[in-house]
């Protein structure tokens, strides 16, 4: 039986709550310290689910990852994420945990047990205790970065995304990983990094792995390799974290000015479809159900107005009603469509309806009444 003993360390910050626990592992035959960081909305939103990030070398990787995710989530650039750090700070613990057979290059001894502990005990415990989305990330540094790649050897990898920071690769790993990911039947994100001042013995295998992965043709793979100028084996970690997270969660971000200008405004039509496809992609790839942001509604509205595709405002209104049923957004979009299509009577009616509903974003009741008055002034006098 697994038991979790709460230690004295318990802190709550403005961003989330962080607890340190002793996890009693049957597989490891003893306790292992784990640190868990919950997002700020976890208690406030009892139905929301969150991606999970599992950190090997949690002793020193937890805080930088935790901070980057908190900052990104504050600006809604990154999704709130449950962070789990595994302690490996005892003498030789991280090396023992990463043990592999020199002959066949797969986990052996304590390494095999640690591998089984992650997939067979820790993840099931986390997913039973917390509300998690079906998107799992694993990260490690040098020895543990090499070890996490063993999860890719499985036909159906249990992690969706891998952050391998200056990995110490096991024998033949630079050839086995590309072979495995070429046969993937599920989307996988893979990130690795190195630096100019890195450990020289690690660089050749890392760069060979990069060369081999770039030869793989598989649309299910999202791959990125960073080699940082003037970065040491340790400083590259701080360069890598935001690069990896923004690679994985690139689809999650709100519509930016660049995305609007280069991808949306230039479309001949299908602006609302672009919006729905974006959020359907977030759900499919990241397993996250995200309410369409008001700022994204406004971006699509701007593209529709710019290209005079006014009839699409009707579709935008339908989606607004599904996402914000109590707000004035849907009736406002409908009123805007009638206004632009030269029907002030229907526009006035829609703006009047909008004024009775909840304000949202920069849409206010006063604005709706002004719109109503403007439309009334354009209507024929009886």
mmCIF file of C-alpha atoms in Angstrom:
data_model
loop_
_atom_site.group_PDB
_atom_site.id
_atom_site.type_symbol
_atom_site.label_atom_id
_atom_site.label_comp_id
_atom_site.label_asym_id
_atom_site.label_seq_id
_atom_site.Cartn_x
_atom_site.Cartn_y
_atom_site.Cartn_z
ATOM 1 C CA UNK A 1 0.000 0.000 0.000
ATOM 2 C CA UNK A 2 1.230 3.488 -0.861
ATOM 3 C CA UNK A 3 1.087 6.098 1.873
ATOM 4 C CA UNK A 4 1.656 9.820 1.596
ATOM 5 C CA UNK A 5 2.901 11.652 4.670
ATOM 6 C CA UNK A 6 2.563 15.405 4.675
ATOM 7 C CA UNK A 7 5.759 17.102 5.822
ATOM 8 C CA UNK A 8 5.919 20.351 7.704
ATOM 9 C CA UNK A 9 6.805 22.325 4.603
ATOM 10 C CA UNK A 10 3.631 23.917 3.306
ATOM 11 C CA UNK A 11 3.482 27.309 1.649
ATOM 12 C CA UNK A 12 0.924 29.248 -0.331
ATOM 13 C CA UNK A 13 2.000 32.027 -2.673
ATOM 14 C CA UNK A 14 0.034 34.460 -4.787
ATOM 15 C CA UNK A 15 0.507 32.165 -7.758
ATOM 16 C CA UNK A 16 -0.222 28.700 -6.385
ATOM 17 C CA UNK A 17 0.237 26.343 -3.488
ATOM 18 C CA UNK A 18 3.318 24.216 -3.058
ATOM 19 C CA UNK A 19 3.538 21.136 -0.843
ATOM 20 C CA UNK A 20 6.316 18.673 -0.143
ATOM 21 C CA UNK A 21 5.346 15.081 0.637
ATOM 22 C CA UNK A 22 7.003 11.748 1.351
ATOM 23 C CA UNK A 23 5.781 9.140 -1.073
ATOM 24 C CA UNK A 24 6.051 5.589 0.219
ATOM 25 C CA UNK A 25 6.958 3.483 -2.798
ATOM 26 C CA UNK A 26 6.577 -0.279 -2.857
ATOM 27 C CA UNK A 27 8.644 -0.476 -6.048
ATOM 28 C CA UNK A 28 11.545 1.578 -4.676
ATOM 29 C CA UNK A 29 11.240 -0.030 -1.270
ATOM 30 C CA UNK A 30 11.185 3.217 0.676
ATOM 31 C CA UNK A 31 10.181 6.862 0.765
ATOM 32 C CA UNK A 32 10.837 9.413 -1.959
ATOM 33 C CA UNK A 33 10.285 13.116 -1.463
ATOM 34 C CA UNK A 34 8.089 14.813 -4.050
ATOM 35 C CA UNK A 35 7.100 18.463 -4.374
ATOM 36 C CA UNK A 36 3.755 19.410 -5.890
ATOM 37 C CA UNK A 37 2.810 22.862 -7.124
ATOM 38 C CA UNK A 38 -0.875 23.519 -7.768
ATOM 39 C CA UNK A 39 -2.114 26.458 -9.891
ATOM 40 C CA UNK A 40 -3.883 29.379 -8.200
ATOM 41 C CA UNK A 41 -7.264 28.526 -9.684
ATOM 42 C CA UNK A 42 -7.177 24.896 -8.541
ATOM 43 C CA UNK A 43 -9.401 25.365 -5.477
ATOM 44 C CA UNK A 44 -11.476 28.142 -7.038
ATOM 45 C CA UNK A 45 -12.431 26.177 -10.144
ATOM 46 C CA UNK A 46 -13.440 22.640 -9.090
ATOM 47 C CA UNK A 47 -14.137 21.412 -12.628
ATOM 48 C CA UNK A 48 -11.014 22.646 -14.387
ATOM 49 C CA UNK A 49 -8.330 20.142 -15.434
ATOM 50 C CA UNK A 50 -4.624 20.878 -15.785
ATOM 51 C CA UNK A 51 -1.629 19.499 -17.714
ATOM 52 C CA UNK A 52 1.073 17.941 -15.547
ATOM 53 C CA UNK A 53 4.825 18.520 -15.669
ATOM 54 C CA UNK A 54 6.986 15.855 -14.021
ATOM 55 C CA UNK A 55 10.484 17.033 -13.130
ATOM 56 C CA UNK A 56 13.418 14.744 -12.571
ATOM 57 C CA UNK A 57 16.085 16.571 -10.561
ATOM 58 C CA UNK A 58 13.166 18.299 -8.894
ATOM 59 C CA UNK A 59 15.517 19.653 -6.225
ATOM 60 C CA UNK A 60 16.853 22.348 -8.528
ATOM 61 C CA UNK A 61 14.552 22.285 -11.562
ATOM 62 C CA UNK A 62 11.291 22.848 -9.665
ATOM 63 C CA UNK A 63 11.676 26.565 -8.937
ATOM 64 C CA UNK A 64 12.774 27.703 -12.431
ATOM 65 C CA UNK A 65 10.024 25.713 -14.162
ATOM 66 C CA UNK A 66 7.478 26.729 -11.537
ATOM 67 C CA UNK A 67 8.378 30.390 -11.968
ATOM 68 C CA UNK A 68 8.277 30.304 -15.783
ATOM 69 C CA UNK A 69 4.865 28.621 -15.789
ATOM 70 C CA UNK A 70 3.482 31.022 -13.185
ATOM 71 C CA UNK A 71 4.664 34.019 -15.196
ATOM 72 C CA UNK A 72 3.300 32.653 -18.472
ATOM 73 C CA UNK A 73 -0.030 31.763 -16.866
ATOM 74 C CA UNK A 74 -0.335 35.244 -15.358
ATOM 75 C CA UNK A 75 -0.405 36.680 -18.890
ATOM 76 C CA UNK A 76 -2.447 33.720 -20.209
ATOM 77 C CA UNK A 77 0.377 32.786 -22.585
ATOM 78 C CA UNK A 78 0.799 29.378 -20.955
ATOM 79 C CA UNK A 79 -1.846 27.172 -19.357
ATOM 80 C CA UNK A 80 -1.831 26.723 -15.605
ATOM 81 C CA UNK A 81 -0.006 23.462 -14.953
ATOM 82 C CA UNK A 82 0.410 21.051 -12.057
ATOM 83 C CA UNK A 83 4.147 20.682 -11.391
ATOM 84 C CA UNK A 84 5.594 17.586 -9.703
ATOM 85 C CA UNK A 85 9.253 17.514 -8.717
ATOM 86 C CA UNK A 86 10.970 14.264 -7.714
ATOM 87 C CA UNK A 87 13.783 14.734 -5.208
ATOM 88 C CA UNK A 88 17.095 13.122 -6.183
ATOM 89 C CA UNK A 89 19.453 15.009 -3.904
ATOM 90 C CA UNK A 90 20.869 12.165 -1.838
ATOM 91 C CA UNK A 91 24.378 10.916 -2.610
ATOM 92 C CA UNK A 92 24.468 9.250 -6.034
ATOM 93 C CA UNK A 93 20.647 9.035 -6.061
ATOM 94 C CA UNK A 94 20.145 10.630 -9.477
ATOM 95 C CA UNK A 95 22.855 8.392 -10.943
ATOM 96 C CA UNK A 96 21.375 5.256 -9.356
ATOM 97 C CA UNK A 97 17.894 6.242 -10.551
ATOM 98 C CA UNK A 98 19.238 6.519 -14.099
ATOM 99 C CA UNK A 99 21.120 3.217 -14.215
ATOM 100 C CA UNK A 100 21.053 1.356 -17.525
ATOM 101 C CA UNK A 101 22.692 -1.762 -18.930
ATOM 102 C CA UNK A 102 25.820 -0.836 -20.879
ATOM 103 C CA UNK A 103 25.235 -3.703 -23.289
ATOM 104 C CA UNK A 104 21.621 -3.263 -24.378
ATOM 105 C CA UNK A 105 21.227 0.402 -23.319
ATOM 106 C CA UNK A 106 17.960 0.063 -21.398
ATOM 107 C CA UNK A 107 17.144 0.715 -17.705
ATOM 108 C CA UNK A 108 18.456 -1.932 -15.326
ATOM 109 C CA UNK A 109 18.737 -2.459 -11.574
ATOM 110 C CA UNK A 110 17.695 0.651 -9.673
ATOM 111 C CA UNK A 111 17.103 2.440 -12.967
ATOM 112 C CA UNK A 112 14.501 -0.132 -14.009
ATOM 113 C CA UNK A 113 12.769 0.246 -10.640
ATOM 114 C CA UNK A 114 12.773 4.046 -10.913
ATOM 115 C CA UNK A 115 11.345 3.786 -14.429
ATOM 116 C CA UNK A 116 8.554 1.544 -13.144
ATOM 117 C CA UNK A 117 7.989 3.808 -10.113
ATOM 118 C CA UNK A 118 7.228 6.788 -12.349
ATOM 119 C CA UNK A 119 4.781 5.025 -14.645
ATOM 120 C CA UNK A 120 3.360 2.459 -12.230
ATOM 121 C CA UNK A 121 3.053 4.365 -8.955
ATOM 122 C CA UNK A 122 3.672 8.101 -9.097
ATOM 123 C CA UNK A 123 1.637 9.061 -12.164
ATOM 124 C CA UNK A 124 -1.393 6.956 -11.149
ATOM 125 C CA UNK A 125 -1.285 8.556 -7.694
ATOM 126 C CA UNK A 126 -1.105 12.092 -9.100
ATOM 127 C CA UNK A 127 -3.884 11.448 -11.605
ATOM 128 C CA UNK A 128 -6.135 9.931 -8.964
ATOM 129 C CA UNK A 129 -5.594 12.699 -6.421
ATOM 130 C CA UNK A 130 -5.663 15.736 -8.719
ATOM 131 C CA UNK A 131 -7.710 16.914 -11.699
ATOM 132 C CA UNK A 132 -5.369 16.420 -14.604
ATOM 133 C CA UNK A 133 -5.760 16.908 -18.341
ATOM 134 C CA UNK A 134 -4.435 14.166 -20.638
ATOM 135 C CA UNK A 135 -1.222 16.060 -21.412
ATOM 136 C CA UNK A 136 1.927 14.969 -19.601
ATOM 137 C CA UNK A 137 5.381 16.562 -19.797
ATOM 138 C CA UNK A 138 8.627 15.177 -18.398
ATOM 139 C CA UNK A 139 11.887 17.112 -17.996
ATOM 140 C CA UNK A 140 15.412 16.425 -16.770
ATOM 141 C CA UNK A 141 19.011 17.643 -16.920
ATOM 142 C CA UNK A 142 22.110 15.747 -18.162
ATOM 143 C CA UNK A 143 21.927 12.293 -16.480
ATOM 144 C CA UNK A 144 18.183 12.454 -15.879
ATOM 145 C CA UNK A 145 17.602 14.074 -19.290
ATOM 146 C CA UNK A 146 19.146 11.034 -20.906
ATOM 147 C CA UNK A 147 17.067 8.739 -18.710
ATOM 148 C CA UNK A 148 13.709 10.319 -19.594
ATOM 149 C CA UNK A 149 14.280 9.327 -23.227
ATOM 150 C CA UNK A 150 13.683 5.696 -22.263
ATOM 151 C CA UNK A 151 9.965 6.510 -22.107
ATOM 152 C CA UNK A 152 10.112 7.087 -25.860
ATOM 153 C CA UNK A 153 11.192 3.469 -26.364
ATOM 154 C CA UNK A 154 7.637 2.357 -25.587
ATOM 155 C CA UNK A 155 5.259 1.742 -28.497
ATOM 156 C CA UNK A 156 2.732 4.037 -26.775
ATOM 157 C CA UNK A 157 4.761 6.586 -24.767
ATOM 158 C CA UNK A 158 3.076 7.665 -21.537
ATOM 159 C CA UNK A 159 4.338 11.248 -21.878
ATOM 160 C CA UNK A 160 3.227 13.662 -24.580
ATOM 161 C CA UNK A 161 6.186 16.040 -24.313
ATOM 162 C CA UNK A 162 9.884 15.681 -23.434
ATOM 163 C CA UNK A 163 12.368 18.340 -22.271
ATOM 164 C CA UNK A 164 15.888 16.966 -22.482
ATOM 165 C CA UNK A 165 18.384 19.530 -21.173
ATOM 166 C CA UNK A 166 21.952 18.709 -22.230
ATOM 167 C CA UNK A 167 21.277 14.958 -22.018
ATOM 168 C CA UNK A 168 23.817 12.280 -21.246
ATOM 169 C CA UNK A 169 22.642 9.749 -23.801
ATOM 170 C CA UNK A 170 22.701 6.001 -23.252
ATOM 171 C CA UNK A 171 24.395 3.767 -25.877
ATOM 172 C CA UNK A 172 22.696 3.928 -29.289
ATOM 173 C CA UNK A 173 20.132 6.450 -28.026
ATOM 174 C CA UNK A 174 21.000 8.883 -30.821
ATOM 175 C CA UNK A 175 19.852 6.184 -33.271
ATOM 176 C CA UNK A 176 17.046 4.545 -31.301
ATOM 177 C CA UNK A 177 15.095 7.714 -30.570
ATOM 178 C CA UNK A 178 14.772 8.752 -34.245
ATOM 179 C CA UNK A 179 13.777 5.191 -35.115
ATOM 180 C CA UNK A 180 11.073 5.166 -32.459
ATOM 181 C CA UNK A 181 9.641 8.593 -33.218
ATOM 182 C CA UNK A 182 9.511 7.815 -36.939
ATOM 183 C CA UNK A 183 6.885 5.184 -36.048
ATOM 184 C CA UNK A 184 4.830 7.320 -33.659
ATOM 185 C CA UNK A 185 1.070 7.019 -33.916
ATOM 186 C CA UNK A 186 0.340 9.782 -31.399
ATOM 187 C CA UNK A 187 1.443 13.441 -31.296
ATOM 188 C CA UNK A 188 4.736 13.949 -29.459
ATOM 189 C CA UNK A 189 6.622 17.139 -28.577
ATOM 190 C CA UNK A 190 10.379 16.775 -28.170
ATOM 191 C CA UNK A 191 12.851 19.437 -27.051
ATOM 192 C CA UNK A 192 16.580 19.202 -26.408
ATOM 193 C CA UNK A 193 19.263 21.806 -25.809
ATOM 194 C CA UNK A 194 22.983 22.334 -25.329
ATOM 195 C CA UNK A 195 25.379 25.262 -25.003
ATOM 196 C CA UNK A 196 28.745 26.488 -26.240
ATOM 197 C CA UNK A 197 30.207 25.918 -22.791
ATOM 198 C CA UNK A 198 28.624 22.514 -22.374
ATOM 199 C CA UNK A 199 30.350 19.291 -21.333
ATOM 200 C CA UNK A 200 32.275 18.288 -24.457
ATOM 201 C CA UNK A 201 31.621 14.567 -24.056
ATOM 202 C CA UNK A 202 27.893 15.230 -24.293
ATOM 203 C CA UNK A 203 27.873 17.446 -27.367
ATOM 204 C CA UNK A 204 28.714 14.947 -30.117
ATOM 205 C CA UNK A 205 25.897 12.486 -29.252
ATOM 206 C CA UNK A 206 23.431 15.376 -28.757
ATOM 207 C CA UNK A 207 24.254 16.865 -32.147
ATOM 208 C CA UNK A 208 24.169 13.452 -33.807
ATOM 209 C CA UNK A 209 20.714 12.887 -32.288
ATOM 210 C CA UNK A 210 19.632 16.270 -33.642
ATOM 211 C CA UNK A 211 20.853 15.372 -37.137
ATOM 212 C CA UNK A 212 19.027 12.045 -37.058
ATOM 213 C CA UNK A 213 15.758 13.469 -35.744
ATOM 214 C CA UNK A 214 15.760 16.079 -38.506
ATOM 215 C CA UNK A 215 15.744 13.244 -41.026
ATOM 216 C CA UNK A 216 12.518 11.847 -39.554
ATOM 217 C CA UNK A 217 9.378 12.496 -41.572
ATOM 218 C CA UNK A 218 6.435 12.200 -39.216
ATOM 219 C CA UNK A 219 3.749 14.916 -38.998
ATOM 220 C CA UNK A 220 2.951 13.794 -35.450
ATOM 221 C CA UNK A 221 6.345 15.011 -34.195
ATOM 222 C CA UNK A 222 6.988 18.582 -33.034
ATOM 223 C CA UNK A 223 10.761 18.891 -32.550
ATOM 224 C CA UNK A 224 13.065 21.707 -31.505
ATOM 225 C CA UNK A 225 16.780 21.841 -30.691
ATOM 226 C CA UNK A 226 18.477 24.898 -29.184
ATOM 227 C CA UNK A 227 22.225 25.365 -28.976
ATOM 228 C CA UNK A 228 22.810 28.476 -26.880
ATOM 229 C CA UNK A 229 25.775 30.722 -27.517
ATOM 230 C CA UNK A 230 27.946 31.455 -24.462
ATOM 231 C CA UNK A 231 25.765 29.205 -22.267
ATOM 232 C CA UNK A 232 27.321 26.785 -19.805
ATOM 233 C CA UNK A 233 26.074 23.310 -18.927
ATOM 234 C CA UNK A 234 24.080 24.913 -16.106
ATOM 235 C CA UNK A 235 23.018 28.303 -17.472
ATOM 236 C CA UNK A 236 21.494 26.670 -20.574
ATOM 237 C CA UNK A 237 18.694 25.417 -18.311
ATOM 238 C CA UNK A 238 17.365 28.951 -17.799
ATOM 239 C CA UNK A 239 17.520 29.664 -21.536
ATOM 240 C CA UNK A 240 15.818 26.389 -22.388
ATOM 241 C CA UNK A 241 12.789 26.393 -20.090
ATOM 242 C CA UNK A 242 10.749 29.164 -21.772
ATOM 243 C CA UNK A 243 11.804 27.972 -25.226
ATOM 244 C CA UNK A 244 10.529 24.459 -24.532
ATOM 245 C CA UNK A 245 7.301 25.560 -22.850
ATOM 246 C CA UNK A 246 6.400 27.953 -25.655
ATOM 247 C CA UNK A 247 7.129 25.225 -28.193
ATOM 248 C CA UNK A 248 4.725 22.831 -26.487
ATOM 249 C CA UNK A 249 2.036 25.393 -25.709
ATOM 250 C CA UNK A 250 2.355 27.556 -28.811
ATOM 251 C CA UNK A 251 -1.213 26.813 -29.865
ATOM 252 C CA UNK A 252 -2.556 27.880 -26.465
ATOM 253 C CA UNK A 253 -1.543 31.540 -26.666
ATOM 254 C CA UNK A 254 -4.106 34.262 -27.402
ATOM 255 C CA UNK A 255 -4.060 35.663 -30.928
ATOM 256 C CA UNK A 256 -1.081 38.016 -31.196
ATOM 257 C CA UNK A 257 -0.620 41.015 -33.498
ATOM 258 C CA UNK A 258 1.742 38.908 -35.613
ATOM 259 C CA UNK A 259 -0.757 36.049 -35.888
ATOM 260 C CA UNK A 260 -3.513 38.500 -36.752
ATOM 261 C CA UNK A 261 -1.507 40.289 -39.430
ATOM 262 C CA UNK A 262 0.215 37.304 -41.025
ATOM 263 C CA UNK A 263 -2.371 34.541 -40.724
ATOM 264 C CA UNK A 264 -5.860 35.955 -40.164
ATOM 265 C CA UNK A 265 -6.263 39.349 -41.832
ATOM 266 C CA UNK A 266 -4.811 37.972 -45.087
ATOM 267 C CA UNK A 267 -7.456 35.232 -45.375
ATOM 268 C CA UNK A 268 -10.022 35.726 -48.151
ATOM 269 C CA UNK A 269 -12.725 34.228 -45.885
ATOM 270 C CA UNK A 270 -13.189 31.663 -43.093
ATOM 271 C CA UNK A 271 -12.259 33.958 -40.199
ATOM 272 C CA UNK A 272 -14.659 32.320 -37.747
ATOM 273 C CA UNK A 273 -13.490 28.875 -38.866
ATOM 274 C CA UNK A 274 -9.914 29.938 -38.065
ATOM 275 C CA UNK A 275 -11.059 30.784 -34.536
ATOM 276 C CA UNK A 276 -12.929 27.521 -33.956
ATOM 277 C CA UNK A 277 -10.089 25.481 -35.479
ATOM 278 C CA UNK A 278 -7.635 27.166 -33.103
ATOM 279 C CA UNK A 279 -9.584 26.177 -30.008
ATOM 280 C CA UNK A 280 -10.446 22.721 -31.360
ATOM 281 C CA UNK A 281 -6.691 22.247 -31.831
ATOM 282 C CA UNK A 282 -6.014 23.198 -28.208
ATOM 283 C CA UNK A 283 -8.554 20.599 -27.080
ATOM 284 C CA UNK A 284 -7.214 17.891 -29.391
ATOM 285 C CA UNK A 285 -3.490 18.440 -28.853
ATOM 286 C CA UNK A 286 -3.342 19.557 -25.222
ATOM 287 C CA UNK A 287 -6.542 18.020 -23.891
ATOM 288 C CA UNK A 288 -7.650 21.420 -22.597
ATOM 289 C CA UNK A 289 -11.152 22.835 -22.921
ATOM 290 C CA UNK A 290 -10.572 26.571 -23.079
ATOM 291 C CA UNK A 291 -13.312 29.190 -23.322
ATOM 292 C CA UNK A 292 -12.635 31.351 -26.363
ATOM 293 C CA UNK A 293 -10.999 34.539 -25.122
ATOM 294 C CA UNK A 294 -12.822 37.830 -25.596
ATOM 295 C CA UNK A 295 -9.651 39.304 -27.107
ATOM 296 C CA UNK A 296 -9.706 36.557 -29.737
ATOM 297 C CA UNK A 297 -13.343 37.337 -30.567
ATOM 298 C CA UNK A 298 -12.303 40.954 -31.091
ATOM 299 C CA UNK A 299 -9.378 39.942 -33.313
ATOM 300 C CA UNK A 300 -11.674 37.913 -35.569
ATOM 301 C CA UNK A 301 -14.214 40.722 -35.561
ATOM 302 C CA UNK A 302 -11.497 43.141 -36.695
ATOM 303 C CA UNK A 303 -10.497 40.836 -39.558
ATOM 304 C CA UNK A 304 -14.136 40.500 -40.650
ATOM 305 C CA UNK A 305 -14.591 44.273 -40.653
ATOM 306 C CA UNK A 306 -11.291 44.867 -42.444
ATOM 307 C CA UNK A 307 -12.260 42.486 -45.231
ATOM 308 C CA UNK A 308 -15.954 43.493 -45.254
ATOM 309 C CA UNK A 309 -17.048 39.872 -44.711
ATOM 310 C CA UNK A 310 -19.954 41.101 -42.604
ATOM 311 C CA UNK A 311 -22.088 37.959 -42.888
ATOM 312 C CA UNK A 312 -19.478 36.080 -40.826
ATOM 313 C CA UNK A 313 -20.485 38.194 -37.835
ATOM 314 C CA UNK A 314 -23.605 36.017 -37.666
ATOM 315 C CA UNK A 315 -21.419 32.922 -37.126
ATOM 316 C CA UNK A 316 -19.298 34.830 -34.624
ATOM 317 C CA UNK A 317 -22.468 35.738 -32.738
ATOM 318 C CA UNK A 318 -23.500 32.065 -32.516
ATOM 319 C CA UNK A 319 -20.139 31.099 -31.016
ATOM 320 C CA UNK A 320 -20.242 34.043 -28.617
ATOM 321 C CA UNK A 321 -23.643 32.889 -27.357
ATOM 322 C CA UNK A 322 -22.251 29.419 -26.615
ATOM 323 C CA UNK A 323 -19.158 30.744 -24.825
ATOM 324 C CA UNK A 324 -20.681 33.740 -23.013
ATOM 325 C CA UNK A 325 -24.472 33.126 -22.858
ATOM 326 C CA UNK A 326 -25.125 35.750 -20.179
ATOM 327 C CA UNK A 327 -23.069 38.513 -21.782
ATOM 328 C CA UNK A 328 -23.928 41.117 -24.431
ATOM 329 C CA UNK A 329 -21.232 39.865 -26.815
ATOM 330 C CA UNK A 330 -23.485 37.749 -29.060
ATOM 331 C CA UNK A 331 -26.162 40.433 -29.517
ATOM 332 C CA UNK A 332 -23.475 43.060 -30.061
ATOM 333 C CA UNK A 333 -21.909 41.042 -32.906
ATOM 334 C CA UNK A 334 -25.347 40.548 -34.435
ATOM 335 C CA UNK A 335 -26.078 44.268 -34.160
ATOM 336 C CA UNK A 336 -22.744 45.073 -35.756
ATOM 337 C CA UNK A 337 -23.570 42.792 -38.689
ATOM 338 C CA UNK A 338 -26.937 44.477 -39.306
ATOM 339 C CA UNK A 339 -25.335 47.909 -38.939
ATOM 340 C CA UNK A 340 -22.643 47.184 -41.525
ATOM 341 C CA UNK A 341 -25.160 45.580 -43.891
ATOM 342 C CA UNK A 342 -27.355 48.672 -43.802
ATOM 343 C CA UNK A 343 -30.269 47.490 -41.670
ATOM 344 C CA UNK A 344 -30.478 50.016 -38.788
ATOM 345 C CA UNK A 345 -33.832 48.668 -37.548
ATOM 346 C CA UNK A 346 -32.513 45.168 -36.836
ATOM 347 C CA UNK A 347 -29.221 46.631 -35.585
ATOM 348 C CA UNK A 348 -31.079 48.835 -33.091
ATOM 349 C CA UNK A 349 -33.071 45.853 -31.818
ATOM 350 C CA UNK A 350 -29.888 43.803 -31.303
ATOM 351 C CA UNK A 351 -28.076 46.640 -29.513
ATOM 352 C CA UNK A 352 -31.137 47.146 -27.301
ATOM 353 C CA UNK A 353 -31.100 43.441 -26.400
ATOM 354 C CA UNK A 354 -27.363 43.625 -25.702
ATOM 355 C CA UNK A 355 -27.885 46.511 -23.277
ATOM 356 C CA UNK A 356 -29.982 44.222 -21.049
ATOM 357 C CA UNK A 357 -27.175 41.699 -20.616
ATOM 358 C CA UNK A 358 -23.885 41.570 -18.724
ATOM 359 C CA UNK A 359 -20.993 43.793 -19.787
ATOM 360 C CA UNK A 360 -17.905 42.037 -21.118
ATOM 361 C CA UNK A 361 -14.462 43.252 -22.155
ATOM 362 C CA UNK A 362 -14.752 46.802 -23.463
ATOM 363 C CA UNK A 363 -18.453 46.388 -24.227
ATOM 364 C CA UNK A 364 -20.618 48.418 -21.831
ATOM 365 C CA UNK A 365 -24.302 49.228 -21.426
ATOM 366 C CA UNK A 366 -23.618 52.885 -22.227
ATOM 367 C CA UNK A 367 -21.964 51.826 -25.467
ATOM 368 C CA UNK A 368 -24.987 49.711 -26.415
ATOM 369 C CA UNK A 369 -27.390 52.577 -25.693
ATOM 370 C CA UNK A 370 -25.256 54.904 -27.838
ATOM 371 C CA UNK A 371 -25.287 52.332 -30.636
ATOM 372 C CA UNK A 372 -29.069 52.019 -30.274
ATOM 373 C CA UNK A 373 -29.512 55.807 -30.519
ATOM 374 C CA UNK A 374 -27.229 55.959 -33.564
ATOM 375 C CA UNK A 375 -29.260 53.292 -35.345
ATOM 376 C CA UNK A 376 -32.585 54.957 -34.408
ATOM 377 C CA UNK A 377 -31.337 58.180 -35.978
ATOM 378 C CA UNK A 378 -30.749 56.356 -39.268
ATOM 379 C CA UNK A 379 -34.198 54.867 -39.431
ATOM 380 C CA UNK A 380 -36.808 56.556 -41.716
ATOM 381 C CA UNK A 381 -39.057 59.041 -39.938
ATOM 382 C CA UNK A 382 -42.697 58.034 -39.800
#
